[in-house]
Amino acid sequence: MTNQRPATKAAPEWSEIEVANVREKSALITCKNIQPLKLLNPGSPAVGCHVVLSSYGGGMVAGDQIWLRVHCHADTRLLLSTQANTKIFRSVDGAVAEQIIEGELAENGLAVVFPDPVVLQEKSRYRQVQHWNLAPGALLLVADWLHSGRMDSGEKFAFNSFYSELKVSRAGRLVVLDRFVFNPDEHIATSPANFEQYQTVLSMYLVGDPTDPRFGILSQALMALKMPESIELHFQMTAKDYLVSVSKVKEGVYLARALAKSRLELQPLIEQVMQALAAPDLFGYNPLKRKY
């Protein structure tokens, strides 16, 4: 009797985005999308390039795998957003929906990754990973936004598992490594140590050269989101509809985190960031204003 190894699942094929300067404007010169991913390239009124991640079913079903490579050439500007919330549907037989993004940002390039929230539906399993390599002078802003479930239906932390990882290197040196794992069956979501009353969490990571004026614009915009400090003896954080923490993690790295009861509470914060991105040195217009 001959022993046979079990068949292994082939790795998914990579989708690709490549942005270069064409006639003094950032343009999409390579666009390859593999199902279930669909890449859209709406026209931009300024010099930046806007790419929208979409899917045929408005989300990801169990076992879906999206692998995306992003390459931004020198002096380019890219905004990577989503068409709407990314719904993660119920897992079947323990299958995990997965999205992997690998990005390369060349000298003086600007990349902003600002998706709508990931909505983890009941019994879903989801894994997302982003790895970025930045050349000297490059600037990166990444937003990571999670909803506890279909809040309009009263769904709250009913998913099975969530894994998120962000890794950013500058000039070959690791500067950001943030991993978050949450399994509601093993953790108490409503614990004060976790989410308590809040159902949506937004994280924003800014990485760049502190001497870059563009970095100054965005770091100031993030710091402006900080909540005013309270000197009251019996200050109750849970009385707030949202909480925001902003910190300079290290030279050239800022981190902002916000917890809220709903998306509506975070919308003013999003608008402040979008207004900063409208600066002439960045995108020259509010890239999400025409969406809503």
PDB file of C-alpha atoms in Angstrom:
ATOM      1  CA  MET A   1       0.000   0.000   0.000  1.00  0.00           C
ATOM      2  CA  THR A   2       1.469   3.333  -1.003  1.00  0.00           C
ATOM      3  CA  ASN A   3       1.371   6.230   1.453  1.00  0.00           C
ATOM      4  CA  GLN A   4       0.100   9.391  -0.177  1.00  0.00           C
ATOM      5  CA  ARG A   5       0.386  12.887   1.222  1.00  0.00           C
ATOM      6  CA  PRO A   6      -2.924  14.738   1.511  1.00  0.00           C
ATOM      7  CA  ALA A   7      -3.475  17.321  -1.172  1.00  0.00           C
ATOM      8  CA  THR A   8      -2.516  20.819  -0.070  1.00  0.00           C
ATOM      9  CA  LYS A   9      -4.555  23.861  -0.935  1.00  0.00           C
ATOM     10  CA  ALA A  10      -2.851  26.019  -3.551  1.00  0.00           C
ATOM     11  CA  ALA A  11      -1.955  29.535  -2.506  1.00  0.00           C
ATOM     12  CA  PRO A  12      -4.288  32.186  -3.941  1.00  0.00           C
ATOM     13  CA  GLU A  13      -3.147  34.234  -6.888  1.00  0.00           C
ATOM     14  CA  TRP A  14      -2.151  37.806  -6.075  1.00  0.00           C
ATOM     15  CA  SER A  15      -4.196  40.793  -7.147  1.00  0.00           C
ATOM     16  CA  GLU A  16      -1.984  43.771  -8.044  1.00  0.00           C
ATOM     17  CA  ILE A  17      -2.019  47.560  -7.924  1.00  0.00           C
ATOM     18  CA  GLU A  18       0.832  49.650  -9.333  1.00  0.00           C
ATOM     19  CA  VAL A  19       0.859  53.449  -9.290  1.00  0.00           C
ATOM     20  CA  ALA A  20       3.309  55.675 -11.187  1.00  0.00           C
ATOM     21  CA  ASN A  21       3.560  59.305 -12.268  1.00  0.00           C
ATOM     22  CA  VAL A  22       2.059  59.849 -15.702  1.00  0.00           C
ATOM     23  CA  ARG A  23       1.985  63.420 -17.058  1.00  0.00           C
ATOM     24  CA  GLU A  24       2.528  64.855 -13.569  1.00  0.00           C
ATOM     25  CA  LYS A  25      -0.321  62.858 -12.050  1.00  0.00           C
ATOM     26  CA  SER A  26      -0.392  59.602 -10.105  1.00  0.00           C
ATOM     27  CA  ALA A  27      -2.007  56.968 -12.286  1.00  0.00           C
ATOM     28  CA  LEU A  28      -2.878  53.307 -12.044  1.00  0.00           C
ATOM     29  CA  ILE A  29      -0.589  51.525 -14.508  1.00  0.00           C
ATOM     30  CA  THR A  30      -1.203  47.959 -13.301  1.00  0.00           C
ATOM     31  CA  CYS A  31      -4.580  46.696 -12.119  1.00  0.00           C
ATOM     32  CA  LYS A  32      -5.195  42.991 -11.667  1.00  0.00           C
ATOM     33  CA  ASN A  33      -8.056  41.746  -9.523  1.00  0.00           C
ATOM     34  CA  ILE A  34      -8.742  38.145  -8.601  1.00  0.00           C
ATOM     35  CA  GLN A  35     -12.190  37.163  -7.322  1.00  0.00           C
ATOM     36  CA  PRO A  36     -13.692  37.867  -4.863  1.00  0.00           C
ATOM     37  CA  LEU A  37     -11.831  41.205  -5.028  1.00  0.00           C
ATOM     38  CA  LYS A  38     -12.928  43.878  -7.469  1.00  0.00           C
ATOM     39  CA  LEU A  39     -10.739  46.977  -7.993  1.00  0.00           C
ATOM     40  CA  LEU A  40     -12.340  50.280  -9.030  1.00  0.00           C
ATOM     41  CA  ASN A  41     -10.457  53.403 -10.112  1.00  0.00           C
ATOM     42  CA  PRO A  42     -12.701  56.490  -9.889  1.00  0.00           C
ATOM     43  CA  GLY A  43     -11.373  59.655 -11.451  1.00  0.00           C
ATOM     44  CA  SER A  44      -9.576  62.080  -9.165  1.00  0.00           C
ATOM     45  CA  PRO A  45      -9.998  65.871  -9.428  1.00  0.00           C
ATOM     46  CA  ALA A  46      -6.401  66.368  -8.251  1.00  0.00           C
ATOM     47  CA  VAL A  47      -3.030  64.671  -8.734  1.00  0.00           C
ATOM     48  CA  GLY A  48      -3.615  61.614  -6.567  1.00  0.00           C
ATOM     49  CA  CYS A  49      -4.781  58.142  -7.549  1.00  0.00           C
ATOM     50  CA  HIS A  50      -7.878  56.656  -5.890  1.00  0.00           C
ATOM     51  CA  VAL A  51      -8.450  52.890  -5.843  1.00  0.00           C
ATOM     52  CA  VAL A  52     -11.554  51.360  -4.274  1.00  0.00           C
ATOM     53  CA  LEU A  53     -11.669  47.784  -2.988  1.00  0.00           C
ATOM     54  CA  SER A  54     -14.992  46.111  -3.663  1.00  0.00           C
ATOM     55  CA  SER A  55     -16.421  42.607  -3.930  1.00  0.00           C
ATOM     56  CA  TYR A  56     -19.212  40.916  -5.788  1.00  0.00           C
ATOM     57  CA  GLY A  57     -21.184  40.037  -2.656  1.00  0.00           C
ATOM     58  CA  GLY A  58     -20.468  43.122  -0.564  1.00  0.00           C
ATOM     59  CA  GLY A  59     -18.202  41.166   1.725  1.00  0.00           C
ATOM     60  CA  MET A  60     -16.336  37.905   2.265  1.00  0.00           C
ATOM     61  CA  VAL A  61     -17.770  34.439   2.789  1.00  0.00           C
ATOM     62  CA  ALA A  62     -16.116  31.593   4.631  1.00  0.00           C
ATOM     63  CA  GLY A  63     -12.902  30.520   2.899  1.00  0.00           C
ATOM     64  CA  ASP A  64     -12.552  33.659   0.750  1.00  0.00           C
ATOM     65  CA  GLN A  65      -8.942  34.747   0.334  1.00  0.00           C
ATOM     66  CA  ILE A  66      -7.837  38.136  -0.957  1.00  0.00           C
ATOM     67  CA  TRP A  67      -4.116  38.631  -1.526  1.00  0.00           C
ATOM     68  CA  LEU A  68      -3.202  42.097  -2.806  1.00  0.00           C
ATOM     69  CA  ARG A  69       0.184  43.567  -3.711  1.00  0.00           C
ATOM     70  CA  VAL A  70       0.489  47.361  -3.871  1.00  0.00           C
ATOM     71  CA  HIS A  71       3.491  49.108  -5.451  1.00  0.00           C
ATOM     72  CA  CYS A  72       3.698  52.910  -5.393  1.00  0.00           C
ATOM     73  CA  HIS A  73       6.553  54.454  -7.358  1.00  0.00           C
ATOM     74  CA  ALA A  74       8.480  57.557  -6.245  1.00  0.00           C
ATOM     75  CA  ASP A  75       6.513  60.784  -5.682  1.00  0.00           C
ATOM     76  CA  THR A  76       3.124  59.111  -6.174  1.00  0.00           C
ATOM     77  CA  ARG A  77      -0.030  59.569  -4.084  1.00  0.00           C
ATOM     78  CA  LEU A  78      -2.480  56.723  -3.530  1.00  0.00           C
ATOM     79  CA  LEU A  79      -5.725  56.547  -1.599  1.00  0.00           C
ATOM     80  CA  LEU A  80      -6.961  53.003  -0.978  1.00  0.00           C
ATOM     81  CA  SER A  81     -10.544  52.859   0.293  1.00  0.00           C
ATOM     82  CA  THR A  82     -13.565  50.544   0.163  1.00  0.00           C
ATOM     83  CA  GLN A  83     -16.934  50.877  -1.542  1.00  0.00           C
ATOM     84  CA  ALA A  84     -18.825  50.193   1.699  1.00  0.00           C
ATOM     85  CA  ASN A  85     -18.582  48.190   4.910  1.00  0.00           C
ATOM     86  CA  THR A  86     -16.845  44.840   4.445  1.00  0.00           C
ATOM     87  CA  LYS A  87     -19.260  42.214   5.724  1.00  0.00           C
ATOM     88  CA  ILE A  88     -17.724  38.994   7.003  1.00  0.00           C
ATOM     89  CA  PHE A  89     -20.332  36.257   6.699  1.00  0.00           C
ATOM     90  CA  ARG A  90     -20.876  33.193   8.880  1.00  0.00           C
ATOM     91  CA  SER A  91     -18.096  30.603   8.886  1.00  0.00           C
ATOM     92  CA  VAL A  92     -18.822  27.119   7.557  1.00  0.00           C
ATOM     93  CA  ASP A  93     -16.887  24.152   8.973  1.00  0.00           C
ATOM     94  CA  GLY A  94     -14.431  26.511  10.669  1.00  0.00           C
ATOM     95  CA  ALA A  95     -13.319  28.171   7.415  1.00  0.00           C
ATOM     96  CA  VAL A  96     -11.681  31.598   7.785  1.00  0.00           C
ATOM     97  CA  ALA A  97     -12.070  34.596   5.470  1.00  0.00           C
ATOM     98  CA  GLU A  98      -8.665  36.204   4.927  1.00  0.00           C
ATOM     99  CA  GLN A  99      -7.251  39.409   3.432  1.00  0.00           C
ATOM    100  CA  ILE A 100      -3.515  39.971   2.980  1.00  0.00           C
ATOM    101  CA  ILE A 101      -2.033  43.258   1.713  1.00  0.00           C
ATOM    102  CA  GLU A 102       1.653  43.725   0.937  1.00  0.00           C
ATOM    103  CA  GLY A 103       2.688  47.285   0.052  1.00  0.00           C
ATOM    104  CA  GLU A 104       5.843  48.953  -1.278  1.00  0.00           C
ATOM    105  CA  LEU A 105       6.075  52.742  -1.067  1.00  0.00           C
ATOM    106  CA  ALA A 106       8.994  54.379  -2.874  1.00  0.00           C
ATOM    107  CA  GLU A 107      10.801  57.666  -2.143  1.00  0.00           C
ATOM    108  CA  ASN A 108       8.513  60.587  -1.256  1.00  0.00           C
ATOM    109  CA  GLY A 109       5.448  58.484  -1.975  1.00  0.00           C
ATOM    110  CA  LEU A 110       2.195  58.924  -0.064  1.00  0.00           C
ATOM    111  CA  ALA A 111      -0.245  56.082   0.632  1.00  0.00           C
ATOM    112  CA  VAL A 112      -3.449  56.381   2.653  1.00  0.00           C
ATOM    113  CA  VAL A 113      -5.375  53.200   3.440  1.00  0.00           C
ATOM    114  CA  PHE A 114      -8.773  54.236   4.788  1.00  0.00           C
ATOM    115  CA  PRO A 115     -11.427  51.508   4.478  1.00  0.00           C
ATOM    116  CA  ASP A 116     -14.944  51.446   5.848  1.00  0.00           C
ATOM    117  CA  PRO A 117     -15.452  49.212   8.884  1.00  0.00           C
ATOM    118  CA  VAL A 118     -15.154  45.442   8.838  1.00  0.00           C
ATOM    119  CA  VAL A 119     -18.465  44.052  10.133  1.00  0.00           C
ATOM    120  CA  LEU A 120     -18.053  40.652  11.744  1.00  0.00           C
ATOM    121  CA  GLN A 121     -21.374  38.854  11.531  1.00  0.00           C
ATOM    122  CA  GLU A 122     -22.511  36.061  13.844  1.00  0.00           C
ATOM    123  CA  LYS A 123     -20.278  32.937  13.812  1.00  0.00           C
ATOM    124  CA  SER A 124     -17.810  34.528  11.370  1.00  0.00           C
ATOM    125  CA  ARG A 125     -14.038  34.043  11.356  1.00  0.00           C
ATOM    126  CA  TYR A 126     -11.733  36.661   9.842  1.00  0.00           C
ATOM    127  CA  ARG A 127      -7.998  37.259   9.504  1.00  0.00           C
ATOM    128  CA  GLN A 128      -6.405  40.414   8.054  1.00  0.00           C
ATOM    129  CA  VAL A 129      -2.715  41.230   7.596  1.00  0.00           C
ATOM    130  CA  GLN A 130      -0.947  44.314   6.192  1.00  0.00           C
ATOM    131  CA  HIS A 131       2.804  44.543   5.622  1.00  0.00           C
ATOM    132  CA  TRP A 132       4.282  47.785   4.275  1.00  0.00           C
ATOM    133  CA  ASN A 133       7.855  48.662   3.292  1.00  0.00           C
ATOM    134  CA  LEU A 134       8.607  52.397   3.119  1.00  0.00           C
ATOM    135  CA  ALA A 135      11.552  54.023   1.384  1.00  0.00           C
ATOM    136  CA  PRO A 136      13.150  57.161   2.900  1.00  0.00           C
ATOM    137  CA  GLY A 137      10.799  60.134   2.684  1.00  0.00           C
ATOM    138  CA  ALA A 138       7.677  57.998   2.158  1.00  0.00           C
ATOM    139  CA  LEU A 139       4.528  58.689   4.157  1.00  0.00           C
ATOM    140  CA  LEU A 140       1.868  56.152   5.182  1.00  0.00           C
ATOM    141  CA  LEU A 141      -1.464  56.511   6.958  1.00  0.00           C
ATOM    142  CA  VAL A 142      -3.378  53.301   7.689  1.00  0.00           C
ATOM    143  CA  ALA A 143      -6.840  53.105   9.259  1.00  0.00           C
ATOM    144  CA  ASP A 144      -8.170  49.850  10.712  1.00  0.00           C
ATOM    145  CA  TRP A 145     -11.861  49.920  11.608  1.00  0.00           C
ATOM    146  CA  LEU A 146     -13.901  47.150  13.256  1.00  0.00           C
ATOM    147  CA  HIS A 147     -17.628  46.838  14.035  1.00  0.00           C
ATOM    148  CA  SER A 148     -18.788  44.301  16.631  1.00  0.00           C
ATOM    149  CA  GLY A 149     -21.480  43.011  14.271  1.00  0.00           C
ATOM    150  CA  ARG A 150     -24.711  44.124  12.615  1.00  0.00           C
ATOM    151  CA  MET A 151     -25.446  46.745  15.241  1.00  0.00           C
ATOM    152  CA  ASP A 152     -28.748  47.802  13.660  1.00  0.00           C
ATOM    153  CA  SER A 153     -29.965  44.245  14.294  1.00  0.00           C
ATOM    154  CA  GLY A 154     -28.694  44.167  17.858  1.00  0.00           C
ATOM    155  CA  GLU A 155     -25.771  41.878  16.995  1.00  0.00           C
ATOM    156  CA  LYS A 156     -22.846  42.404  19.362  1.00  0.00           C
ATOM    157  CA  PHE A 157     -19.610  40.389  19.454  1.00  0.00           C
ATOM    158  CA  ALA A 158     -21.311  37.234  18.201  1.00  0.00           C
ATOM    159  CA  PHE A 159     -18.450  36.349  15.822  1.00  0.00           C
ATOM    160  CA  ASN A 160     -16.072  33.453  16.476  1.00  0.00           C
ATOM    161  CA  SER A 161     -12.627  34.926  15.862  1.00  0.00           C
ATOM    162  CA  PHE A 162     -10.801  38.035  14.643  1.00  0.00           C
ATOM    163  CA  TYR A 163      -7.080  38.445  13.925  1.00  0.00           C
ATOM    164  CA  SER A 164      -5.433  41.647  12.738  1.00  0.00           C
ATOM    165  CA  GLU A 165      -1.760  42.378  12.078  1.00  0.00           C
ATOM    166  CA  LEU A 166      -0.003  45.506  10.825  1.00  0.00           C
ATOM    167  CA  LYS A 167       3.734  45.581  10.166  1.00  0.00           C
ATOM    168  CA  VAL A 168       5.531  48.644   8.779  1.00  0.00           C
ATOM    169  CA  SER A 169       9.227  48.969   7.966  1.00  0.00           C
ATOM    170  CA  ARG A 170      11.076  52.170   7.061  1.00  0.00           C
ATOM    171  CA  ALA A 171      14.298  51.849   5.054  1.00  0.00           C
ATOM    172  CA  GLY A 172      14.423  48.182   6.034  1.00  0.00           C
ATOM    173  CA  ARG A 173      13.929  48.801   9.765  1.00  0.00           C
ATOM    174  CA  LEU A 174      10.796  47.585  11.536  1.00  0.00           C
ATOM    175  CA  VAL A 175       9.001  50.544  13.149  1.00  0.00           C
ATOM    176  CA  VAL A 176       5.460  49.247  13.681  1.00  0.00           C
ATOM    177  CA  LEU A 177       4.243  45.798  14.682  1.00  0.00           C
ATOM    178  CA  ASP A 178       0.714  45.655  16.039  1.00  0.00           C
ATOM    179  CA  ARG A 179      -1.236  42.413  16.440  1.00  0.00           C
ATOM    180  CA  PHE A 180      -4.726  42.044  17.852  1.00  0.00           C
ATOM    181  CA  VAL A 181      -6.583  38.783  18.456  1.00  0.00           C
ATOM    182  CA  PHE A 182     -10.095  38.536  19.875  1.00  0.00           C
ATOM    183  CA  ASN A 183     -12.254  35.465  20.341  1.00  0.00           C
ATOM    184  CA  PRO A 184     -15.546  36.340  22.092  1.00  0.00           C
ATOM    185  CA  ASP A 185     -15.952  32.752  23.347  1.00  0.00           C
ATOM    186  CA  GLU A 186     -12.690  33.102  25.271  1.00  0.00           C
ATOM    187  CA  HIS A 187     -12.844  36.792  26.236  1.00  0.00           C
ATOM    188  CA  ILE A 188     -15.570  38.873  27.827  1.00  0.00           C
ATOM    189  CA  ALA A 189     -16.271  41.560  25.252  1.00  0.00           C
ATOM    190  CA  THR A 190     -18.186  43.774  27.662  1.00  0.00           C
ATOM    191  CA  SER A 191     -15.413  43.721  30.258  1.00  0.00           C
ATOM    192  CA  PRO A 192     -13.899  47.158  31.057  1.00  0.00           C
ATOM    193  CA  ALA A 193     -10.573  45.643  30.019  1.00  0.00           C
ATOM    194  CA  ASN A 194     -11.969  45.029  26.531  1.00  0.00           C
ATOM    195  CA  PHE A 195     -14.814  46.933  24.857  1.00  0.00           C
ATOM    196  CA  GLU A 196     -17.353  47.415  27.675  1.00  0.00           C
ATOM    197  CA  GLN A 197     -20.285  49.394  26.175  1.00  0.00           C
ATOM    198  CA  TYR A 198     -18.518  50.288  22.936  1.00  0.00           C
ATOM    199  CA  GLN A 199     -19.167  48.472  19.672  1.00  0.00           C
ATOM    200  CA  THR A 200     -16.828  50.045  17.132  1.00  0.00           C
ATOM    201  CA  VAL A 201     -13.090  50.647  17.292  1.00  0.00           C
ATOM    202  CA  LEU A 202     -10.991  52.692  14.880  1.00  0.00           C
ATOM    203  CA  SER A 203      -7.177  52.710  14.845  1.00  0.00           C
ATOM    204  CA  MET A 204      -5.060  55.058  12.719  1.00  0.00           C
ATOM    205  CA  TYR A 205      -1.324  54.637  12.221  1.00  0.00           C
ATOM    206  CA  LEU A 206       0.884  57.397  10.783  1.00  0.00           C
ATOM    207  CA  VAL A 207       4.449  56.584   9.731  1.00  0.00           C
ATOM    208  CA  GLY A 208       6.859  58.944   8.010  1.00  0.00           C
ATOM    209  CA  ASP A 209       9.717  61.416   8.227  1.00  0.00           C
ATOM    210  CA  PRO A 210       9.133  63.989  11.002  1.00  0.00           C
ATOM    211  CA  THR A 211      10.852  66.658   8.866  1.00  0.00           C
ATOM    212  CA  ASP A 212       8.337  66.114   6.037  1.00  0.00           C
ATOM    213  CA  PRO A 213       5.731  68.967   6.024  1.00  0.00           C
ATOM    214  CA  ARG A 214       3.098  66.426   4.999  1.00  0.00           C
ATOM    215  CA  PHE A 215       3.849  64.378   8.101  1.00  0.00           C
ATOM    216  CA  GLY A 216       3.436  67.550  10.152  1.00  0.00           C
ATOM    217  CA  ILE A 217      -0.010  68.212   8.688  1.00  0.00           C
ATOM    218  CA  LEU A 218      -1.267  64.712   9.458  1.00  0.00           C
ATOM    219  CA  SER A 219       0.346  64.371  12.881  1.00  0.00           C
ATOM    220  CA  GLN A 220      -1.230  67.675  13.945  1.00  0.00           C
ATOM    221  CA  ALA A 221      -4.587  66.484  12.606  1.00  0.00           C
ATOM    222  CA  LEU A 222      -4.341  63.308  14.697  1.00  0.00           C
ATOM    223  CA  MET A 223      -3.272  65.177  17.831  1.00  0.00           C
ATOM    224  CA  ALA A 224      -6.253  67.501  17.397  1.00  0.00           C
ATOM    225  CA  LEU A 225      -8.525  64.477  17.906  1.00  0.00           C
ATOM    226  CA  LYS A 226      -7.398  64.054  21.518  1.00  0.00           C
ATOM    227  CA  MET A 227     -10.092  64.382  24.139  1.00  0.00           C
ATOM    228  CA  PRO A 228      -9.669  67.240  26.624  1.00  0.00           C
ATOM    229  CA  GLU A 229      -8.210  66.045  29.904  1.00  0.00           C
ATOM    230  CA  SER A 230     -10.480  66.008  32.947  1.00  0.00           C
ATOM    231  CA  ILE A 231      -9.432  67.024  36.452  1.00  0.00           C
ATOM    232  CA  GLU A 232     -12.661  65.832  38.072  1.00  0.00           C
ATOM    233  CA  LEU A 233     -12.203  63.368  40.943  1.00  0.00           C
ATOM    234  CA  HIS A 234     -15.042  61.129  39.763  1.00  0.00           C
ATOM    235  CA  PHE A 235     -14.547  61.320  36.009  1.00  0.00           C
ATOM    236  CA  GLN A 236     -16.579  58.536  34.354  1.00  0.00           C
ATOM    237  CA  MET A 237     -15.147  57.409  31.032  1.00  0.00           C
ATOM    238  CA  THR A 238     -18.183  55.201  30.367  1.00  0.00           C
ATOM    239  CA  ALA A 239     -20.409  58.284  30.330  1.00  0.00           C
ATOM    240  CA  LYS A 240     -18.841  59.272  27.011  1.00  0.00           C
ATOM    241  CA  ASP A 241     -20.323  58.200  23.686  1.00  0.00           C
ATOM    242  CA  TYR A 242     -16.793  57.803  22.366  1.00  0.00           C
ATOM    243  CA  LEU A 243     -13.202  57.737  23.636  1.00  0.00           C
ATOM    244  CA  VAL A 244     -10.084  58.832  21.746  1.00  0.00           C
ATOM    245  CA  SER A 245      -6.431  58.269  22.578  1.00  0.00           C
ATOM    246  CA  VAL A 246      -3.627  59.751  20.469  1.00  0.00           C
ATOM    247  CA  SER A 247       0.073  59.276  21.143  1.00  0.00           C
ATOM    248  CA  LYS A 248       3.467  59.754  19.575  1.00  0.00           C
ATOM    249  CA  VAL A 249       4.726  56.188  19.822  1.00  0.00           C
ATOM    250  CA  LYS A 250       8.238  57.002  18.664  1.00  0.00           C
ATOM    251  CA  GLU A 251       9.973  59.408  16.331  1.00  0.00           C
ATOM    252  CA  GLY A 252       8.071  59.299  13.053  1.00  0.00           C
ATOM    253  CA  VAL A 253       5.186  57.135  14.333  1.00  0.00           C
ATOM    254  CA  TYR A 254       1.811  58.288  15.678  1.00  0.00           C
ATOM    255  CA  LEU A 255      -1.098  56.128  16.799  1.00  0.00           C
ATOM    256  CA  ALA A 256      -4.726  57.134  17.332  1.00  0.00           C
ATOM    257  CA  ARG A 257      -7.407  54.812  18.723  1.00  0.00           C
ATOM    258  CA  ALA A 258     -11.101  55.563  19.122  1.00  0.00           C
ATOM    259  CA  LEU A 259     -13.914  53.567  20.712  1.00  0.00           C
ATOM    260  CA  ALA A 260     -17.546  54.481  20.139  1.00  0.00           C
ATOM    261  CA  LYS A 261     -21.077  53.202  20.579  1.00  0.00           C
ATOM    262  CA  SER A 262     -21.805  53.637  16.874  1.00  0.00           C
ATOM    263  CA  ARG A 263     -20.264  54.873  13.645  1.00  0.00           C
ATOM    264  CA  LEU A 264     -22.137  58.155  13.954  1.00  0.00           C
ATOM    265  CA  GLU A 265     -20.091  59.237  16.967  1.00  0.00           C
ATOM    266  CA  LEU A 266     -16.842  58.761  15.031  1.00  0.00           C
ATOM    267  CA  GLN A 267     -17.936  60.607  11.892  1.00  0.00           C
ATOM    268  CA  PRO A 268     -16.695  64.052  13.097  1.00  0.00           C
ATOM    269  CA  LEU A 269     -13.245  62.541  13.710  1.00  0.00           C
ATOM    270  CA  ILE A 270     -13.205  61.063  10.221  1.00  0.00           C
ATOM    271  CA  GLU A 271     -14.161  64.434   8.749  1.00  0.00           C
ATOM    272  CA  GLN A 272     -11.246  66.122  10.535  1.00  0.00           C
ATOM    273  CA  VAL A 273      -8.793  63.634   9.059  1.00  0.00           C
ATOM    274  CA  MET A 274     -10.321  63.982   5.596  1.00  0.00           C
ATOM    275  CA  GLN A 275     -10.031  67.760   5.798  1.00  0.00           C
ATOM    276  CA  ALA A 276      -6.330  67.381   6.593  1.00  0.00           C
ATOM    277  CA  LEU A 277      -5.929  65.133   3.544  1.00  0.00           C
ATOM    278  CA  ALA A 278      -7.448  67.926   1.443  1.00  0.00           C
ATOM    279  CA  ALA A 279      -4.284  70.011   1.925  1.00  0.00           C
ATOM    280  CA  PRO A 280      -2.548  70.866  -1.395  1.00  0.00           C
ATOM    281  CA  ASP A 281       0.600  68.961  -0.386  1.00  0.00           C
ATOM    282  CA  LEU A 282      -1.496  65.823   0.156  1.00  0.00           C
ATOM    283  CA  PHE A 283      -4.536  65.081  -2.056  1.00  0.00           C
ATOM    284  CA  GLY A 284      -5.832  68.591  -2.662  1.00  0.00           C
ATOM    285  CA  TYR A 285      -9.453  67.591  -1.982  1.00  0.00           C
ATOM    286  CA  ASN A 286     -11.500  65.641   0.527  1.00  0.00           C
ATOM    287  CA  PRO A 287     -11.261  62.175  -1.027  1.00  0.00           C
ATOM    288  CA  LEU A 288     -14.379  60.789   0.667  1.00  0.00           C
ATOM    289  CA  LYS A 289     -16.669  63.825   0.432  1.00  0.00           C
ATOM    290  CA  ARG A 290     -18.223  62.729  -2.844  1.00  0.00           C
ATOM    291  CA  LYS A 291     -18.899  59.257  -1.449  1.00  0.00           C
ATOM    292  CA  TYR A 292     -21.634  60.248   0.990  1.00  0.00           C
TER     293      TYR A 292
END
